[in-house]
Short mmCIF file of C-alpha atoms and ligand atoms in Angstrom, two decimals:
data_model
loop_
_atom_site.label_atom_id
_atom_site.label_comp_id
_atom_site.label_asym_id
_atom_site.label_seq_id
_atom_site.Cartn_x
_atom_site.Cartn_y
_atom_site.Cartn_z
CA UNK A 1 -26.38 6.45 -5.94
CA UNK A 2 -26.07 10.11 -7.25
CA UNK A 3 -25.00 11.77 -3.83
CA UNK A 4 -21.24 11.71 -2.77
CA UNK A 5 -19.58 9.57 -0.74
CA UNK A 6 -17.59 9.96 2.60
CA UNK A 7 -14.34 7.72 2.65
CA UNK A 8 -12.76 7.08 6.25
CA UNK A 9 -9.41 5.87 6.95
CA UNK A 10 -8.25 5.26 10.38
CA UNK A 11 -6.26 1.88 10.13
CA UNK A 12 -2.77 3.30 11.43
CA UNK A 13 -1.62 6.75 11.90
CA UNK A 14 -3.17 8.62 9.81
CA UNK A 15 -7.05 10.07 10.59
CA UNK A 16 -8.27 10.67 7.16
CA UNK A 17 -11.58 11.79 5.36
CA UNK A 18 -12.39 12.52 1.58
CA UNK A 19 -15.63 13.22 -0.18
CA UNK A 20 -16.13 12.01 -3.78
CA UNK A 21 -18.39 12.52 -6.57
CA UNK A 22 -20.58 10.01 -7.60
CA UNK A 23 -18.78 10.06 -10.55
CA UNK A 24 -15.77 9.63 -8.80
CA UNK A 25 -14.65 12.80 -8.52
CA UNK A 26 -12.35 14.35 -6.02
CA UNK A 27 -14.28 17.37 -3.91
CA UNK A 28 -11.59 16.67 -0.74
CA UNK A 29 -9.19 15.21 1.35
CA UNK A 30 -8.40 15.95 4.62
CA UNK A 31 -4.90 13.95 5.67
CA UNK A 32 -4.28 14.13 9.58
CA UNK A 33 -0.57 12.42 10.09
CA UNK A 34 -0.41 11.96 14.10
CA UNK A 35 2.85 12.59 15.49
CA UNK A 36 2.49 11.55 18.59
CA UNK A 37 4.73 8.43 18.19
CA UNK A 38 7.87 10.34 16.79
CA UNK A 39 9.38 9.53 20.42
CA UNK A 40 9.00 6.71 19.81
CA UNK A 41 10.60 5.67 16.56
CA UNK A 42 7.31 3.87 15.72
CA UNK A 43 3.44 3.73 16.09
CA UNK A 44 2.26 2.60 19.42
CA UNK A 45 -1.33 1.30 18.91
CA UNK A 46 -3.31 2.70 21.83
CA UNK A 47 -1.77 6.08 21.36
CA UNK A 48 -3.42 6.04 17.76
CA UNK A 49 -6.21 4.45 18.75
CA UNK A 50 -6.59 7.81 21.29
CA UNK A 51 -5.59 10.02 18.89
CA UNK A 52 -7.89 8.76 15.94
CA UNK A 53 -10.88 9.38 18.51
CA UNK A 54 -9.76 13.06 19.20
CA UNK A 55 -9.33 13.47 15.59
CA UNK A 56 -11.92 12.10 13.61
CA UNK A 57 -14.71 14.51 14.08
CA UNK A 58 -12.37 17.84 13.01
CA UNK A 59 -10.88 16.09 10.34
CA UNK A 60 -14.65 14.92 8.81
CA UNK A 61 -15.54 18.54 9.41
CA UNK A 62 -12.81 19.79 7.23
CA UNK A 63 -13.23 17.49 4.96
CA UNK A 64 -17.22 18.14 4.23
CA UNK A 65 -16.65 22.05 4.57
CA UNK A 66 -13.97 21.53 1.65
CA UNK A 67 -15.91 19.72 -0.24
CA UNK A 68 -18.79 22.30 0.44
CA UNK A 69 -21.49 19.61 1.62
CA UNK A 70 -23.14 18.88 4.74
CA UNK A 71 -23.62 15.69 6.06
CA UNK A 72 -27.42 15.11 5.22
CA UNK A 73 -26.18 15.65 1.64
CA UNK A 74 -24.18 12.03 1.84
CA UNK A 75 -25.04 9.67 0.06
CA UNK A 76 -23.21 6.18 1.55
CA UNK A 77 -19.90 6.06 3.78
CA UNK A 78 -16.98 4.39 3.25
CA UNK A 79 -14.50 3.08 5.92
CA UNK A 80 -11.48 1.13 6.15
CA UNK A 81 -12.29 -1.88 7.57
CA UNK A 82 -9.17 -3.57 8.05
CA UNK A 83 -6.34 -5.15 7.81
CA UNK A 84 -4.65 -2.59 10.55
CA UNK A 85 -4.44 -2.03 14.20
CA UNK A 86 -7.56 -3.08 15.88
CA UNK A 87 -8.25 -0.15 18.30
CA UNK A 88 -7.66 2.30 15.75
CA UNK A 89 -9.65 0.35 12.87
CA UNK A 90 -13.08 0.25 15.36
CA UNK A 91 -12.78 4.28 15.57
CA UNK A 92 -13.75 4.58 12.22
CA UNK A 93 -15.67 1.60 11.76
CA UNK A 94 -17.91 3.01 15.27
CA UNK A 95 -17.57 6.16 13.63
CA UNK A 96 -18.45 5.39 10.05
CA UNK A 97 -21.34 2.79 11.25
CA UNK A 98 -23.65 5.55 14.08
CA UNK A 99 -23.09 8.00 11.61
CA UNK A 100 -24.62 5.77 8.55
CA UNK A 101 -27.24 5.27 10.34
CA UNK A 102 -27.95 8.02 11.91
CA UNK A 103 -27.76 9.76 8.38
CA UNK A 104 -29.72 6.32 6.86
CA UNK A 105 -27.79 5.91 4.05
CA UNK A 106 -25.10 2.40 3.74
CA UNK A 107 -21.77 1.94 5.48
CA UNK A 108 -18.93 -0.05 3.07
CA UNK A 109 -16.29 -1.59 4.24
CA UNK A 110 -13.44 -1.46 2.34
CA UNK A 111 -9.88 -3.55 2.62
CA UNK A 112 -7.37 -1.12 2.87
CA UNK A 113 -5.01 -2.53 -0.14
CA UNK A 114 -7.78 -2.44 -2.20
CA UNK A 115 -8.04 1.35 -1.78
CA UNK A 116 -4.14 1.58 -2.47
CA UNK A 117 -5.27 -0.31 -5.73
CA UNK A 118 -7.36 2.69 -6.40
CA UNK A 119 -5.34 5.55 -5.49
CA UNK A 120 -3.74 6.59 -8.71
CA UNK A 121 -7.07 6.87 -10.62
CA UNK A 122 -7.79 9.74 -8.73
CA UNK A 123 -5.66 11.90 -10.36
CA UNK A 124 -4.92 10.05 -13.27
CA UNK A 125 -8.53 7.84 -15.32
CA UNK A 126 -6.10 6.30 -17.71
CA UNK A 127 -4.81 4.39 -14.47
CA UNK A 128 -7.61 1.14 -14.98
CA UNK A 129 -6.79 -2.26 -14.90
CA UNK A 130 -5.35 -4.71 -17.00
CA UNK A 131 -1.82 -3.86 -14.65
CA UNK A 132 0.10 -5.12 -12.04
CA UNK A 133 -0.28 -3.71 -8.85
CA UNK A 134 2.94 -3.56 -6.87
CA UNK A 135 1.70 -2.40 -3.44
CA UNK A 136 4.31 -1.73 -0.74
CA UNK A 137 3.76 -0.06 2.46
CA UNK A 138 4.29 -0.19 5.94
CA UNK A 139 2.62 -2.89 6.43
CA UNK A 140 2.43 -4.93 3.50
CA UNK A 141 4.76 -5.78 0.19
CA UNK A 142 1.78 -7.42 -2.55
CA UNK A 143 2.36 -7.94 -6.12
CA UNK A 144 -0.95 -8.33 -7.59
CA UNK A 145 -2.54 -9.24 -11.23
CA UNK A 146 -5.39 -6.83 -11.86
CA UNK A 147 -6.56 -8.02 -15.76
CA UNK A 148 -10.42 -6.09 -14.11
CA UNK A 149 -11.64 -3.99 -11.06
CA UNK A 150 -12.07 -6.33 -8.48
CA UNK A 151 -10.12 -9.08 -9.98
CA UNK A 152 -7.41 -9.94 -7.87
CA UNK A 153 -4.58 -12.80 -8.43
CA UNK A 154 -1.82 -12.80 -5.84
CA UNK A 155 1.33 -13.32 -7.38
CA UNK A 156 3.54 -13.05 -4.69
CA UNK A 157 4.11 -11.13 -1.13
CA UNK A 158 6.63 -10.76 1.61
CA UNK A 159 7.32 -13.96 3.84
CA UNK A 160 8.48 -11.33 6.84
CA UNK A 161 8.86 -7.95 6.45
CA UNK A 162 7.12 -5.53 4.43
CA UNK A 163 9.19 -3.02 2.38
CA UNK A 164 7.98 0.39 3.94
CA UNK A 165 9.13 -2.01 7.27
CA UNK A 166 12.62 -2.61 6.27
CA UNK A 167 13.07 1.13 5.35
CA UNK A 168 11.61 2.64 9.10
CA UNK A 169 14.47 -0.31 10.38
CA UNK A 170 16.51 1.19 8.62
CA UNK A 171 16.24 4.76 9.27
CA UNK A 172 16.02 3.81 13.04
CA UNK A 173 19.77 1.30 12.56
CA UNK A 174 21.17 4.68 10.79
CA UNK A 175 19.71 7.22 13.58
CA UNK A 176 17.04 8.72 11.37
CA UNK A 177 13.33 9.79 12.29
CA UNK A 178 10.13 8.35 12.17
CA UNK A 179 8.82 7.38 9.23
CA UNK A 180 12.03 5.64 7.73
CA UNK A 181 10.98 6.16 4.41
CA UNK A 182 11.76 9.66 3.38
CA UNK A 183 14.31 9.65 5.48
CA UNK A 184 16.52 6.95 4.34
CA UNK A 185 15.08 7.73 0.55
CA UNK A 186 16.15 11.62 1.35
CA UNK A 187 20.03 10.24 2.59
CA UNK A 188 20.64 7.92 -0.44
CA UNK A 189 20.56 11.08 -2.52
CA UNK A 190 23.86 12.40 -1.76
CA UNK A 191 25.05 8.46 -0.91
CA UNK A 192 27.05 5.82 -3.40
CA UNK A 193 24.85 2.84 -3.90
CA UNK A 194 27.83 0.78 -4.41
CA UNK A 195 29.86 1.53 -1.42
CA UNK A 196 28.13 -1.36 0.10
CA UNK A 197 27.00 -4.44 -1.11
CA UNK A 198 23.55 -6.27 0.64
CA UNK A 199 21.94 -9.04 -0.92
CA UNK A 200 18.93 -8.70 -2.86
CA UNK A 201 16.21 -11.82 -1.22
CA UNK A 202 14.86 -13.79 -3.40
CA UNK A 203 16.23 -12.42 -6.77
CA UNK A 204 18.11 -15.95 -7.50
CA UNK A 205 14.61 -17.63 -7.87
CA UNK A 206 13.49 -15.36 -10.97
CA UNK A 207 17.25 -15.21 -12.67
CA UNK A 208 17.43 -18.93 -12.74
CA UNK A 209 14.71 -19.10 -15.33
CA UNK A 210 15.40 -16.12 -17.38
CA UNK A 211 15.22 -17.39 -20.67
CA UNK A 212 13.89 -20.90 -19.54
CA UNK A 213 10.26 -22.59 -19.14
CA UNK A 214 9.13 -19.60 -18.32
CA UNK A 215 8.84 -17.49 -14.54
CA UNK A 216 5.84 -18.59 -12.66
CA UNK A 217 6.33 -20.90 -10.15
CA UNK A 218 4.91 -20.02 -6.55
CA UNK A 219 6.97 -18.38 -4.94
CA UNK A 220 9.30 -16.66 -7.30
CA UNK A 221 7.19 -13.78 -6.72
CA UNK A 222 7.12 -13.74 -3.04
CA UNK A 223 9.10 -11.34 -1.19
CA UNK A 224 11.68 -11.43 2.04
CA UNK A 225 13.53 -8.19 3.69
CA UNK A 226 14.26 -9.02 7.19
CA UNK A 227 17.93 -10.63 6.14
CA UNK A 228 18.72 -7.63 4.32
CA UNK A 229 17.65 -5.38 7.34
CA UNK A 230 20.11 -7.63 9.33
CA UNK A 231 22.81 -7.43 7.59
CA UNK A 232 22.56 -3.59 7.07
CA UNK A 233 22.05 -4.07 11.26
CA UNK A 234 25.38 -6.05 11.01
CA UNK A 235 27.61 -3.41 8.96
CA UNK A 236 26.07 -0.87 10.43
CA UNK A 237 27.66 -2.15 13.92
CA UNK A 238 30.92 -2.11 12.16
CA UNK A 239 30.52 1.26 11.19
CA UNK A 240 29.98 2.73 14.16
CA UNK A 241 32.79 1.01 16.06
CA UNK A 242 34.88 2.47 13.16
CA UNK A 243 33.51 6.23 14.26
CA UNK A 244 32.35 6.56 10.85
CA UNK A 245 29.34 6.45 10.58
CA UNK A 246 28.23 10.17 9.81
CA UNK A 247 30.73 10.21 6.30
CA UNK A 248 29.03 6.66 5.97
CA UNK A 249 25.24 7.43 6.39
CA UNK A 250 24.26 8.40 3.05
CA UNK A 251 26.90 5.44 1.36
CA UNK A 252 24.43 2.72 3.75
CA UNK A 253 21.30 4.43 2.97
CA UNK A 254 21.76 4.72 -0.76
CA UNK A 255 23.51 0.74 -0.95
CA UNK A 256 20.25 -0.13 1.06
CA UNK A 257 17.62 1.50 -0.93
CA UNK A 258 19.66 0.10 -4.24
CA UNK A 259 18.74 -3.70 -3.06
CA UNK A 260 15.40 -2.73 -2.18
CA UNK A 261 14.54 -0.91 -5.26
CA UNK A 262 16.74 -3.60 -7.28
CA UNK A 263 14.78 -6.71 -5.76
CA UNK A 264 11.32 -4.58 -6.06
CA UNK A 265 11.86 -3.69 -9.37
CA UNK A 266 12.54 -6.77 -10.56
CA UNK A 267 10.01 -8.58 -9.26
CA UNK A 268 7.24 -6.56 -10.84
CA UNK A 269 8.76 -6.50 -14.19
CA UNK A 270 8.95 -10.02 -14.35
CA UNK A 271 5.55 -9.99 -13.31
CA UNK A 272 4.26 -8.12 -16.64
CA UNK A 273 6.24 -10.43 -18.85
CA UNK A 274 4.63 -13.43 -16.90
CA UNK A 275 1.57 -11.87 -17.68
CA UNK A 276 2.05 -10.19 -20.69
CA UNK A 277 0.99 -6.83 -20.18
CA UNK A 278 3.66 -4.33 -19.90
CA UNK A 279 1.33 -1.93 -17.24
CA UNK A 280 2.14 -1.26 -13.70
CA UNK A 281 0.43 0.21 -10.85
CA UNK A 282 2.44 1.28 -7.96
CA UNK A 283 0.57 2.03 -4.31
CA UNK A 284 1.58 2.33 -0.36
CA UNK A 285 3.60 4.62 1.02
CA UNK A 286 6.75 3.45 -0.43
CA UNK A 287 5.53 4.24 -3.98
CA UNK A 288 7.06 7.60 -3.23
CA UNK A 289 10.44 6.45 -3.65
CA UNK A 290 11.55 7.98 -6.47
CA UNK A 291 14.31 5.29 -7.61
CA UNK A 292 12.23 2.93 -7.65
CA UNK A 293 9.57 4.55 -9.96
CA UNK A 294 12.19 5.64 -12.08
CA UNK A 295 13.62 1.79 -12.15
CA UNK A 296 10.14 0.85 -12.91
CA UNK A 297 9.84 3.13 -15.78
CA UNK A 298 12.72 2.65 -17.37
CA UNK A 299 12.26 -1.15 -17.16
CA UNK A 300 8.90 -1.26 -19.35
CA UNK A 301 10.22 1.11 -21.67
CA UNK A 302 8.35 3.55 -23.64
CA UNK A 303 5.28 0.72 -24.97
CA UNK A 304 4.81 0.37 -21.05
CA UNK A 305 2.80 2.30 -18.61
CA UNK A 306 3.69 2.93 -14.56
CA UNK A 307 0.70 4.68 -13.02
CA UNK A 308 2.14 5.76 -9.71
CA UNK A 309 0.09 8.54 -7.68
CA UNK A 310 1.37 11.59 -6.09
CA UNK A 311 2.60 11.00 -2.41
CA UNK A 312 -0.34 12.42 -1.26
CA UNK A 313 -2.44 9.81 -2.52
CA UNK A 314 0.08 6.77 -2.29
CA UNK A 315 0.05 7.45 1.19
CA UNK A 316 -2.81 6.55 4.03
CA UNK A 317 -5.85 8.29 2.75
CA UNK A 318 -9.79 8.68 2.60
CA UNK A 319 -10.04 9.09 -1.10
CA UNK A 320 -8.77 5.69 -1.60
CA UNK A 321 -10.73 4.46 0.44
CA UNK A 322 -14.12 6.28 -0.67
CA UNK A 323 -13.11 4.81 -4.49
CA UNK A 324 -12.89 1.60 -3.48
CA UNK A 325 -16.37 1.80 -1.46
CA UNK A 326 -17.79 3.74 -4.75
CA UNK A 327 -16.48 0.73 -6.88
CA UNK A 328 -17.84 -1.71 -4.74
CA UNK A 329 -21.30 0.04 -4.27
CA UNK A 330 -21.66 0.48 -7.75
CA UNK A 331 -20.54 -2.82 -9.28
CA UNK A 332 -23.22 -4.18 -7.29
CA UNK A 333 -20.54 -6.28 -5.42
CA UNK A 334 -21.81 -5.44 -1.77
CA UNK A 335 -19.80 -5.05 0.93
CA UNK A 336 -15.87 -6.06 0.94
CA UNK A 337 -15.58 -6.96 4.72
CA UNK A 338 -17.73 -7.85 7.77
CA UNK A 339 -16.37 -5.83 10.54
CA UNK A 340 -13.23 -4.25 11.72
CA UNK A 341 -10.64 -6.97 11.16
CA UNK A 342 -7.43 -6.69 12.19
CA UNK A 343 -5.80 -9.55 9.54
CA UNK A 344 -7.80 -10.22 6.42
CA UNK A 345 -7.04 -10.83 2.84
CA UNK A 346 -8.50 -8.63 0.08
CA UNK A 347 -11.95 -10.73 -0.39
CA UNK A 348 -12.05 -12.11 -3.75
CA UNK A 349 -8.45 -12.78 -4.04
CA UNK A 350 -7.27 -16.06 -5.62
CA UNK A 351 -3.79 -17.20 -6.25
CA UNK A 352 -2.56 -16.37 -9.37
CA UNK A 353 -1.54 -20.11 -11.38
CA UNK A 354 -0.52 -19.72 -14.34
CA UNK A 355 -2.44 -22.23 -16.77
CA UNK A 356 -4.28 -23.56 -13.52
CA UNK A 357 -7.97 -23.07 -12.25
CA UNK A 358 -7.18 -20.55 -9.98
CA UNK A 359 -7.43 -21.13 -6.05
CA UNK A 360 -8.69 -18.97 -2.91
CA UNK A 361 -6.24 -17.48 -0.39
CA UNK A 362 -6.78 -18.09 2.90
CA UNK A 363 -9.97 -18.22 3.45
CA UNK A 364 -13.27 -18.58 0.91
CA UNK A 365 -13.87 -15.07 -0.81
CA UNK A 366 -17.23 -13.49 1.66
CA UNK A 367 -20.24 -13.23 0.16
CA UNK A 368 -20.59 -9.96 -2.00
CA UNK A 369 -17.11 -11.03 -3.18
CA UNK A 370 -16.28 -9.25 -6.84
CA UNK A 371 -18.03 -11.08 -9.88
CA UNK A 372 -15.91 -12.62 -12.98
CA UNK A 373 -14.38 -15.44 -13.72
CA UNK A 374 -12.60 -15.98 -10.18
CA UNK A 375 -15.99 -16.07 -7.99
CA UNK A 376 -16.17 -19.18 -6.49
O1 KG4 B 1 0.75 3.36 3.37
P1 KG4 B 1 0.90 4.03 4.00
O2 KG4 B 1 1.08 5.35 4.20
O3 KG4 B 1 0.86 3.41 5.44
C1 KG4 B 1 0.89 1.82 6.03
O4 KG4 B 1 -0.40 1.70 4.96
O5 KG4 B 1 1.69 1.60 5.83
O6 KG4 B 1 3.30 3.35 4.07
C2 KG4 B 1 3.70 4.15 5.18
C3 KG4 B 1 5.36 3.98 4.62
C4 KG4 B 1 5.92 3.70 5.51
O7 KG4 B 1 7.55 2.31 6.01
C5 KG4 B 1 7.40 4.69 5.50
O8 KG4 B 1 8.80 4.68 5.61
C6 KG4 B 1 7.19 4.18 3.83
O9 KG4 B 1 5.86 3.93 3.62
N1 KG4 B 1 7.36 5.38 2.47
C7 KG4 B 1 8.95 5.35 2.28
C8 KG4 B 1 8.79 6.81 1.59
N2 KG4 B 1 8.04 8.17 1.90
C9 KG4 B 1 7.42 6.19 2.67
N3 KG4 B 1 9.71 4.49 1.49
C10 KG4 B 1 10.91 4.76 0.87
N4 KG4 B 1 10.58 5.57 0.38
C11 KG4 B 1 10.02 6.70 0.60
N5 KG4 B 1 10.54 8.32 -0.01
ZN1 ZN B 2 -1.28 1.96 3.67
#
């Protein structure tokens, strides 16, 4: 394909469209962040779906205009088909299917988290595998070893709340606006991260192995954030009773952020040691967190590399979807997903097992999953 590709993202509360040339160069990106949810302090699925329906046409029209092309110039449409809110997903997928049919071009359903892996390369051509991908968003926390594009080895994931979700919930506890991530991070900038000692969940398993027989037992790279959130909730309640919340808010935010950053950075760095590759890719909305970036960059040292896109390309956007779609189209690996699906693994992802035969994660990879040594 030599014609441009359109990428559509409607998995949650961003309606986004982007146009990429067939060589991956970004020609346009338009993101509409829904604010209908703000007064509810979280995303309301029905409102999200309705707003996507209202916005998708004008957002696409703006993306095409910015790229200076007409609809008929498109060669393919890539759409985030899952995971996400089913009503929201259906808007993007139905729109894309109808448009692709009308234009006589292929529609490529893309996994949203695979899209996040393709975010940084849009700005930095060097953001290529091999790397350990730490994907941290409002719905997911994934640590994936990516030896090459399309080859995904799941090292760890959250057992309960996602990292972004923890930021959002703590933001709410502290009386900060939604989404909590940017607000907590801004409040933390003037706080003392050592004022409160919050738990660093699931770091012990790693610490116990340091210098031992090597990191890498199943579960070592998993995360858990709900206990940390509860610890913060208890402390906030105590502080509120004492009437000092306004003074303590920055310190609570900073102490919470320090705990999350400690855990995420320690696991990502231990993962690089386990796979013997000092390269980390950060994706998802929490990748915008500056202390997290700084900690990982420091830990990797001068011989390591950190790939992290600008906040615009770390958060949900249509350009990363178009880039992942282009990969699937050009590598001839077929469609990633079949339909709009609320909960689904990245097609072809296997569980990382050092020295052992890899095992498919969840269900069998779909036909057309990435080729290579992991395909079954
Ligand atoms: O990837 P994303 O835009 O949407 C999902 O796929 O969920 O991620 C959104 C998440 C939210 O939970 C938001 O609070 C968090 O990313 N976030 C941050 C920051 N900016 C956004 N978390 C921590 N620090 C930030 N600076
Ligand atoms: Zn996302």
